[in-house]
XYZ file of N, CA and C in Angstrom:
636
model
N -14.565 -4.619 10.596
C -14.972 -4.704 9.914
C -13.914 -6.515 10.009
N -13.663 -7.553 10.194
C -12.739 -8.668 11.061
C -11.753 -8.551 9.712
N -11.046 -9.491 10.117
C -9.765 -9.945 8.200
C -8.935 -10.642 9.714
N -8.091 -11.741 8.178
C -6.735 -12.770 8.478
C -6.365 -12.409 8.639
N -5.473 -13.425 9.529
C -3.879 -12.264 9.884
C -2.714 -13.947 9.889
N -1.939 -14.322 9.265
C 0.307 -15.398 9.835
C -0.474 -14.346 10.986
N -0.764 -16.257 11.862
C 0.303 -16.103 13.367
C 1.707 -16.303 13.343
N 2.328 -16.862 14.480
C 3.494 -17.627 14.491
C 3.966 -18.971 13.806
N 2.716 -19.801 13.413
C 2.113 -20.754 13.375
C 1.779 -21.467 11.677
N 1.329 -19.830 10.891
C 1.556 -19.926 9.594
C 0.003 -19.863 9.528
N -0.502 -20.042 10.851
C -2.205 -19.811 10.892
C -3.203 -19.001 11.023
N -3.693 -18.452 9.630
C -4.826 -17.593 10.095
C -5.740 -17.050 11.417
N -5.342 -15.749 11.566
C -5.865 -15.205 12.958
C -7.543 -15.006 12.560
N -8.193 -14.127 13.960
C -8.847 -12.614 13.362
C -8.497 -12.284 14.467
N -9.397 -10.489 13.436
C -8.115 -9.830 13.921
C -9.123 -8.655 13.328
N -8.786 -7.336 14.280
C -10.291 -6.981 13.514
C -8.943 -5.465 13.115
N -10.323 -5.131 11.877
C -8.941 -4.214 11.399
C -8.568 -2.928 11.791
N -7.664 -2.172 11.193
C -7.524 -0.734 11.548
C -7.743 0.819 10.117
N -8.279 -0.153 9.447
C -8.679 0.405 8.283
C -7.120 1.278 7.415
N -6.760 2.154 7.092
C -5.623 2.877 6.259
C -5.099 3.745 6.483
N -6.755 4.785 7.550
C -4.874 6.428 6.994
C -4.444 6.563 9.289
N -4.917 5.483 9.621
C -3.735 5.068 10.313
C -2.622 5.300 9.957
N -2.155 5.179 8.867
C -0.503 4.397 8.445
C 0.428 5.871 7.802
N -0.739 7.180 8.198
C -0.227 8.818 8.268
C 0.040 8.375 9.023
N 1.104 9.614 9.323
C 1.676 9.568 10.785
C 2.125 8.332 11.456
N 2.164 7.346 11.494
C 2.466 6.351 11.380
C 3.885 6.473 12.745
N 3.996 5.225 13.171
C 5.906 4.769 14.048
C 6.692 4.430 13.469
N 6.119 3.806 11.582
C 6.389 3.421 10.644
C 7.895 4.293 10.043
N 7.395 5.944 10.740
C 8.298 6.415 9.534
C 8.677 6.598 7.871
N 7.056 6.773 7.058
C 7.361 5.956 6.100
C 6.397 5.150 5.711
N 6.527 4.243 4.618
C 5.551 3.225 4.787
C 5.562 2.985 3.033
N 4.623 1.753 2.704
C 4.944 1.043 1.325
C 3.959 -0.635 1.750
N 2.839 -0.022 0.786
C 1.731 -1.179 1.040
C 0.844 -0.855 0.089
N 0.844 -2.855 -0.599
C 0.990 -2.771 -1.959
C -0.106 -4.172 -1.233
N -1.656 -4.012 -2.094
C -2.743 -5.132 -2.296
C -2.428 -5.355 -3.147
N -3.120 -6.678 -3.334
C -3.330 -7.703 -4.717
C -5.268 -8.482 -4.447
N -5.410 -8.619 -5.417
C -7.280 -9.216 -5.168
C -6.968 -10.011 -5.561
N -7.349 -11.405 -4.479
C -7.613 -13.003 -5.385
C -6.276 -13.304 -4.880
N -5.133 -13.073 -4.498
C -3.702 -13.670 -4.696
C -3.566 -14.492 -3.118
N -2.720 -15.412 -3.010
C -2.737 -15.956 -0.764
C -1.364 -13.960 -1.011
N -0.776 -14.358 0.211
C 0.469 -13.338 0.821
C 1.288 -13.501 0.652
N 1.486 -15.861 0.422
C 3.200 -15.705 -0.258
C 3.398 -15.243 -1.987
N 2.103 -15.939 -2.690
C 2.079 -14.744 -3.946
C 2.734 -13.608 -4.420
N 1.824 -13.015 -3.277
C 2.054 -11.790 -3.807
C 3.170 -11.249 -3.480
N 3.677 -11.731 -1.976
C 5.282 -11.599 -2.101
C 6.438 -11.928 -2.984
N 6.032 -13.343 -3.210
C 7.520 -13.725 -5.279
C 6.771 -12.608 -5.946
N 5.710 -12.364 -6.273
C 5.558 -11.305 -6.756
C 6.127 -9.804 -6.751
N 6.432 -9.079 -6.208
C 7.275 -7.788 -5.052
C 8.278 -8.487 -5.574
N 8.268 -9.105 -5.655
C 10.920 -9.856 -5.750
C 11.570 -10.014 -4.879
N 10.688 -10.639 -3.827
C 10.908 -11.197 -2.263
C 11.630 -12.449 -2.979
N 12.703 -12.713 -2.099
C 13.111 -13.648 -2.420
C 14.121 -14.637 -1.503
N 14.063 -16.214 -1.381
C 14.410 -16.161 -0.220
C 13.193 -17.038 0.206
N 13.604 -17.578 1.842
C 12.722 -18.235 2.290
C 11.385 -17.228 3.296
N 10.343 -18.130 3.450
C 9.246 -17.129 4.061
C 9.811 -17.179 5.237
N 8.588 -16.324 6.484
C 9.294 -16.719 7.817
C 8.480 -15.630 8.363
N 7.939 -16.041 9.690
C 6.983 -15.472 9.916
C 7.670 -14.720 11.224
N 7.404 -13.262 11.258
C 8.792 -11.896 12.491
C 7.535 -11.734 12.561
N 8.017 -10.488 13.824
C 7.388 -9.883 14.633
C 7.989 -8.438 13.822
N 7.509 -7.270 13.872
C 8.442 -5.688 14.239
C 9.484 -5.359 14.349
N 10.337 -5.911 15.068
C 10.948 -6.103 15.478
C 12.452 -6.564 15.079
N 11.654 -8.326 14.745
C 12.229 -8.870 14.081
C 13.413 -8.593 13.088
N 11.732 -7.820 12.266
C 12.628 -7.384 10.622
C 13.693 -6.425 10.646
N 12.838 -5.882 11.216
C 14.085 -4.846 12.007
C 15.328 -5.038 11.874
N 15.915 -5.732 12.867
C 17.043 -6.848 13.090
C 17.312 -7.109 12.216
N 17.347 -7.598 11.785
C 17.714 -9.095 9.732
C 17.455 -7.428 9.441
N 17.619 -6.035 8.745
C 17.153 -5.031 8.226
C 18.380 -4.484 8.170
N 18.543 -3.851 9.074
C 19.747 -3.568 9.547
C 21.123 -4.049 9.791
N 21.416 -6.443 9.448
C 22.278 -5.952 9.871
C 22.445 -6.854 7.970
N 22.062 -7.202 7.284
C 21.701 -7.385 5.790
C 21.526 -6.330 4.453
N 20.649 -6.094 3.471
C 20.867 -4.962 2.559
C 19.930 -5.069 2.202
N 18.552 -5.599 3.110
C 17.567 -6.305 2.780
C 16.426 -5.470 3.567
N 15.533 -4.987 2.848
C 13.267 -4.855 3.646
C 12.704 -6.534 3.353
N 12.433 -5.835 4.476
C 10.993 -7.192 5.170
C 10.030 -6.390 5.291
N 9.515 -7.672 3.656
C 7.998 -7.593 3.918
C 7.404 -8.139 4.689
N 6.107 -7.593 5.127
C 4.785 -8.223 6.113
C 3.925 -8.504 6.123
N 3.186 -9.930 5.312
C 1.962 -9.420 4.972
C 0.772 -9.631 5.710
N -0.278 -9.723 5.416
C -1.397 -10.695 6.200
C -2.289 -10.781 4.070
N -3.823 -11.007 4.697
C -4.787 -10.758 4.534
C -6.090 -10.077 4.928
N -6.685 -9.411 3.871
C -7.795 -8.950 4.253
C -10.138 -8.549 3.185
N -10.036 -9.999 3.673
C -11.864 -9.972 2.720
C -10.376 -10.269 1.798
N -11.396 -10.628 0.017
C -10.671 -10.350 -0.874
C -9.243 -10.160 -0.910
N -8.259 -9.342 -0.143
C -7.292 -8.558 -0.812
C -6.408 -9.423 0.431
N -5.261 -9.676 -0.810
C -3.700 -9.781 0.649
C -3.603 -8.775 0.811
N -1.728 -8.592 1.315
C -1.084 -7.209 1.357
C -0.150 -7.516 2.198
N 1.477 -5.934 1.492
C 2.336 -6.524 2.851
C 2.841 -5.325 3.204
N 2.525 -4.683 3.728
C 3.676 -3.698 4.373
C 5.481 -3.745 5.174
N 5.937 -2.675 5.103
C 7.139 -2.205 4.542
C 6.968 -0.795 5.651
N 7.975 -0.563 5.722
C 8.329 0.879 6.287
C 9.145 1.708 5.898
N 9.462 2.932 6.472
C 10.157 3.809 5.491
C 9.601 4.410 3.215
N 8.980 3.347 3.090
C 8.703 3.661 1.849
C 9.027 3.241 0.937
N 9.169 3.078 0.194
C 9.000 1.527 -1.412
C 10.818 2.061 -1.891
N 10.664 0.742 -1.441
C 12.553 0.334 -1.852
C 13.014 0.988 -3.159
N 12.166 1.224 -4.237
C 12.742 1.874 -5.530
C 12.071 2.478 -5.239
N 13.488 4.150 -6.180
C 13.157 5.706 -5.702
C 12.667 6.065 -6.735
N 12.115 5.584 -7.839
C 11.528 6.177 -8.436
C 10.245 6.169 -9.275
N 9.439 7.129 -9.194
C 8.184 7.008 -9.229
C 7.245 5.215 -10.834
N 8.232 5.602 -11.907
C 8.292 4.523 -12.817
C 7.866 2.699 -11.821
N 9.424 3.194 -11.806
C 9.906 1.467 -11.158
C 8.647 1.008 -9.968
N 8.446 1.484 -9.096
C 7.145 1.343 -8.321
C 5.673 1.554 -8.871
N 5.678 2.338 -10.414
C 4.916 1.445 -11.108
C 4.902 0.465 -11.947
N 6.142 -0.111 -12.631
C 6.554 -1.058 -12.932
C 6.476 -2.225 -12.190
N 6.285 -2.517 -10.750
C 6.862 -3.392 -10.133
C 5.399 -3.277 -9.574
N 3.447 -3.375 -9.432
C 2.318 -2.945 -9.668
C 1.869 -3.277 -10.706
N 2.362 -2.853 -11.885
C 1.880 -3.738 -13.200
C 1.597 -5.247 -13.129
N 3.073 -5.389 -12.421
C 3.522 -6.626 -12.523
C 2.873 -7.464 -11.854
N 2.377 -7.193 -10.670
C 1.463 -7.842 -9.277
C 0.268 -8.123 -9.950
N -0.207 -6.652 -10.821
C -1.968 -6.717 -10.933
C -2.336 -8.216 -12.346
N -1.236 -8.732 -12.688
C -1.950 -9.965 -13.890
C -2.163 -10.598 -12.933
N -3.294 -10.939 -14.180
C -4.749 -11.187 -13.583
C -5.722 -11.437 -12.527
N -5.146 -10.526 -12.460
C -5.945 -9.485 -11.064
C -6.069 -8.407 -10.875
N -5.774 -7.456 -9.600
C -6.338 -5.460 -9.656
C -5.189 -5.699 -8.046
N -4.237 -4.380 -8.417
C -3.787 -4.571 -7.096
C -3.483 -2.524 -7.459
N -3.778 -2.639 -5.378
C -3.742 -0.730 -5.509
C -1.721 -1.252 -4.666
N -1.580 0.271 -4.935
C -0.262 1.192 -3.766
C 0.182 1.914 -3.220
N 0.136 2.390 -1.894
C -0.157 3.654 -1.540
C 1.348 3.488 -0.255
N 1.887 4.505 -1.064
C 3.174 4.550 0.050
C 3.704 6.151 -0.069
N 4.680 6.514 1.548
C 4.811 8.062 1.853
C 6.125 6.935 2.077
N 7.198 7.727 1.760
C 8.467 7.383 1.742
C 9.081 8.696 3.450
N 10.483 8.690 4.148
C 10.197 9.599 5.332
C 11.058 10.720 4.305
N 11.464 10.558 3.028
C 11.343 12.620 2.932
C 9.766 13.291 2.221
N 8.533 12.214 2.156
C 6.877 12.672 2.426
C 6.831 12.413 0.186
N 7.842 11.799 -0.239
C 7.449 11.255 -1.415
C 6.611 10.623 -1.562
N 5.478 10.994 -2.101
C 3.813 10.099 -2.493
C 3.585 9.481 -3.621
N 2.821 7.847 -3.192
C 1.600 7.789 -4.175
C 0.921 7.070 -3.805
N -0.484 6.669 -5.365
C -0.772 5.847 -5.364
C -1.239 5.732 -6.456
N -1.055 4.378 -7.211
C -1.516 3.284 -8.263
C -2.342 2.126 -8.050
N -3.189 2.602 -9.279
C -4.554 1.629 -9.357
C -3.670 0.484 -10.484
N -3.022 -0.425 -11.032
C -3.484 -1.418 -11.740
C -4.463 -2.628 -12.089
N -4.361 -3.361 -13.455
C -5.343 -3.512 -14.140
C -4.582 -4.942 -14.702
N -4.512 -6.300 -14.109
C -3.791 -7.298 -15.224
C -2.646 -6.151 -16.304
N -2.198 -6.277 -15.558
C -0.967 -5.175 -15.452
C -0.950 -4.162 -16.852
N -1.577 -3.416 -16.103
C -1.725 -1.644 -16.964
C -2.286 -0.892 -16.199
N -1.719 0.399 -15.647
C -2.353 1.434 -14.768
C -3.074 2.108 -15.257
N -4.493 1.908 -14.488
C -5.426 2.569 -15.076
C -5.012 4.118 -14.197
N -4.905 4.250 -13.005
C -5.474 5.636 -12.587
C -4.086 5.668 -11.176
N -3.118 7.190 -11.422
C -1.523 7.399 -10.974
C -1.777 8.713 -10.027
N -1.697 8.993 -9.714
C -0.973 10.884 -8.908
C -0.232 10.076 -7.843
N 0.038 11.791 -6.719
C 0.874 11.849 -6.488
C -0.552 12.899 -5.304
N -0.372 12.929 -4.337
C -1.983 13.375 -3.006
C -1.010 14.500 -2.383
N 0.169 14.685 -2.844
C 1.040 15.700 -2.133
C 1.268 16.582 -3.123
N 1.998 16.297 -3.884
C 2.458 17.409 -5.345
C 2.226 17.182 -6.558
N 1.316 16.781 -6.976
C 0.886 16.777 -7.978
C -0.904 15.610 -8.228
N -2.125 15.808 -7.523
C -2.730 15.073 -8.080
C -3.223 14.644 -9.139
N -3.359 15.275 -10.215
C -4.224 14.674 -11.119
C -4.020 13.794 -11.492
N -4.473 12.785 -11.843
C -5.399 10.905 -12.091
C -4.250 11.690 -13.587
N -3.352 10.257 -13.471
C -3.319 9.928 -15.432
C -3.246 8.858 -14.916
N -2.865 7.563 -16.476
C -3.720 6.449 -16.507
C -4.268 6.322 -17.522
N -3.959 5.037 -17.386
C -4.781 4.328 -19.083
C -6.703 5.229 -18.711
N -7.124 4.965 -17.157
C -8.846 5.189 -17.377
C -8.817 6.259 -16.157
N -8.160 7.122 -16.055
C -8.395 7.701 -14.831
C -9.333 8.734 -14.735
N -10.471 8.591 -14.724
C -11.920 8.828 -14.869
C -12.806 8.358 -14.324
N -12.337 6.402 -14.049
C -12.433 5.587 -12.789
C -12.956 6.054 -11.939
N -11.460 7.071 -10.572
C -11.795 7.372 -9.809
C -11.539 8.913 -9.263
N -11.985 9.310 -10.684
C -11.820 10.490 -10.257
C -13.644 11.259 -9.724
N -14.608 10.479 -9.793
C -16.137 10.762 -8.563
C -15.799 10.748 -7.074
N -14.200 9.465 -7.075
C -13.662 8.429 -5.740
C -13.246 10.157 -5.321
N -12.551 10.795 -6.401
C -11.769 11.866 -6.103
C -11.969 13.604 -5.076
N -12.632 13.780 -5.734
C -14.100 14.220 -5.899
C -14.244 14.381 -4.074
N -15.280 12.674 -3.980
C -15.445 12.827 -2.877
C -15.449 12.539 -1.574
N -13.393 12.732 -2.170
C -13.168 12.403 -0.575
C -12.351 13.901 -0.056
N -12.194 14.629 -1.924
C -11.323 16.148 -1.099
C -9.953 16.479 -2.338
N -10.271 15.066 -3.387
C -8.169 15.682 -3.765
C -8.740 16.245 -5.506
N -9.823 15.737 -5.607
C -10.246 16.902 -6.978
C -10.754 17.843 -5.824
N -12.251 18.869 -6.834
C -12.986 20.120 -6.355
C -14.033 19.110 -8.049
N -14.517 19.639 -7.787
C -16.402 20.217 -8.043
C -16.171 19.898 -9.479
N -15.298 20.663 -10.046
C -15.513 20.742 -11.888
C -13.662 19.605 -11.726
N -13.400 18.530 -10.880
C -12.120 17.448 -11.416
C -11.181 18.015 -11.545
N -10.556 19.705 -10.554
C -9.597 19.677 -10.715
C -8.711 19.459 -9.797
N -6.863 19.053 -9.956
C -6.331 19.387 -8.050
C -6.907 20.245 -7.495
N -7.003 19.850 -5.861
C -6.794 20.285 -4.984
C -4.977 19.999 -3.757
N -4.634 20.815 -4.304
C -3.360 20.784 -3.365
C -2.949 21.160 -2.190
N -2.413 21.210 -1.134
C -2.303 21.047 0.251
C -2.434 21.972 0.730
N -2.062 22.835 0.212
C -2.112 24.629 0.851
C -3.260 25.316 -0.182
N -4.508 24.574 -0.784
C -5.657 25.479 -1.108
C -6.592 25.453 0.295
N -6.649 24.223 0.996
C -7.709 23.789 1.954
C -6.736 24.129 3.589
N -7.129 24.716 4.214
C -6.536 24.267 5.450
C -6.897 23.160 6.109
N -6.217 22.864 7.032
C -5.848 21.504 7.694
C -6.794 20.669 6.730
N -6.363 20.599 5.089
C -6.407 19.364 3.793
C -5.379 18.199 4.326
N -5.396 17.244 4.193
C -4.291 16.146 4.504
C -5.201 15.127 2.845
N -3.837 15.265 2.197
C -4.510 14.825 1.241
C -3.572 13.224 1.168
N -2.714 12.565 1.286
C -2.831 11.439 2.450
C -3.947 11.264 2.520
N -3.645 11.453 3.723
C -5.199 10.199 4.257
C -6.427 11.340 3.155
N -6.660 11.446 2.646
C -7.667 11.171 1.685
C -7.659 10.549 0.700
N -6.792 10.644 0.156
C -6.741 9.018 -0.870
C -6.241 7.350 0.215
N -5.870 7.948 1.112
C -6.122 6.088 1.254
C -7.806 6.095 2.375
N -8.515 7.290 3.263
C -10.015 6.821 2.661
C -10.516 6.571 1.565
N -10.416 6.930 0.639
C -10.181 6.548 -0.548
C -10.382 5.399 -0.909
N -8.626 5.009 -0.446
C -8.636 2.770 -0.878
C -9.608 2.560 0.407
N -9.723 2.904 0.875
C -10.439 2.669 1.982
C -11.798 1.783 1.593
N -13.060 3.119 0.797
C -13.793 2.595 1.064
C -14.242 2.453 -0.774
N -13.259 2.776 -1.380
C -13.857 2.061 -2.713
C -13.195 0.357 -3.353
N -12.180 0.780 -2.190
C -11.898 -0.319 -2.295
C -11.598 -1.912 -1.767
N -11.912 -1.682 -0.493
C -12.209 -2.114 0.631
C -10.760 -2.974 1.321
N -10.483 -2.162 0.517
C -8.586 -2.604 1.642
C -8.174 -1.981 2.297
N -8.434 -3.161 4.173
C -7.635 -2.151 5.059
C -6.297 -3.537 6.584
N -6.209 -2.047 6.973
C -4.252 -3.125 7.179
C -5.180 -3.372 8.619
N -5.043 -4.215 9.880
C -5.640 -4.124 11.622
C -3.509 -3.367 11.712
N -4.464 -2.413 12.089
C -2.924 -2.241 13.357
C -1.998 -3.118 13.753
N -2.342 -4.460 14.442
C -1.527 -5.426 14.692
C -1.109 -5.948 14.359
N -0.238 -5.625 12.520
C 1.016 -5.792 11.779
C 1.821 -5.112 12.758
N 1.420 -4.236 13.510
C 2.628 -4.065 13.900
C 3.279 -4.490 15.255
N 2.448 -5.146 16.219
C 2.469 -5.940 16.805
C 2.752 -7.276 16.877
N 2.045 -8.490 15.874
C 2.218 -9.580 16.143
C 3.414 -10.291 14.419
N 3.528 -11.673 14.945
C 4.417 -11.960 13.172
C 3.363 -11.881 12.542
N 3.730 -11.896 11.769
C 3.119 -11.788 9.260
C 3.828 -12.568 9.326
N 3.075 -13.042 8.445
C 3.743 -13.836 7.441
C 4.550 -12.983 6.216
N 6.216 -12.955 6.691
C 7.514 -12.129 6.017
C 9.174 -12.933 4.383
N 8.877 -11.965 4.474
C 9.459 -11.835 3.204
C 11.174 -11.216 3.727
N 12.325 -11.424 2.323
C 12.901 -10.898 2.080
C 13.009 -9.874 0.513
N 13.132 -8.949 0.290
C 13.523 -8.932 -0.465
C 14.731 -7.393 -1.199
N 15.581 -7.732 -1.810
C 16.405 -6.762 -2.074
C 16.681 -5.563 -2.764
N 16.970 -4.461 -1.890
C 16.834 -2.236 -2.265
C 17.568 -2.304 -3.262
């Protein structure tokens, strides 16, 4: 699959997608990813709460800004119908309800998906449509789906092993070598077609700051 990504001149260039599963265990030491359908990356960043000017930064350049100020840099791109942003270390908000509220806001007039893992292994999956949470769960500690229409993703969760054939949660200690975070990201790839190129770690991308 090919994706479009901003280069240093603000122009989309073609790269090859790396899916999503590579995020688990990546050098980011935690990550925060939100993708939204049919809006551009700039609009996604502003809906997420970013402020100030648009920049085009590499990951090391973003880290310098983060070390010198009380902001997190969200770096964005686009893959097919989905715009996405990626940040290291996990979401800038600590509680799941706050993350859910932000994803609902991003999803107004469209749909949005959030997957995240902090350095302390707090994990989230959220799927929202037009301001409402359709399905949410914690892959590591509570894979029981909740939301307005959790049944929408139950067949997919069974397929990737997050739920058993009876639709009951499967926990990390229940199955040898089962990785529920990678299973969640596999489901997100397959069901939503959301992909993030690994090149996002090594090239410049459209970037904005969000207060911590």
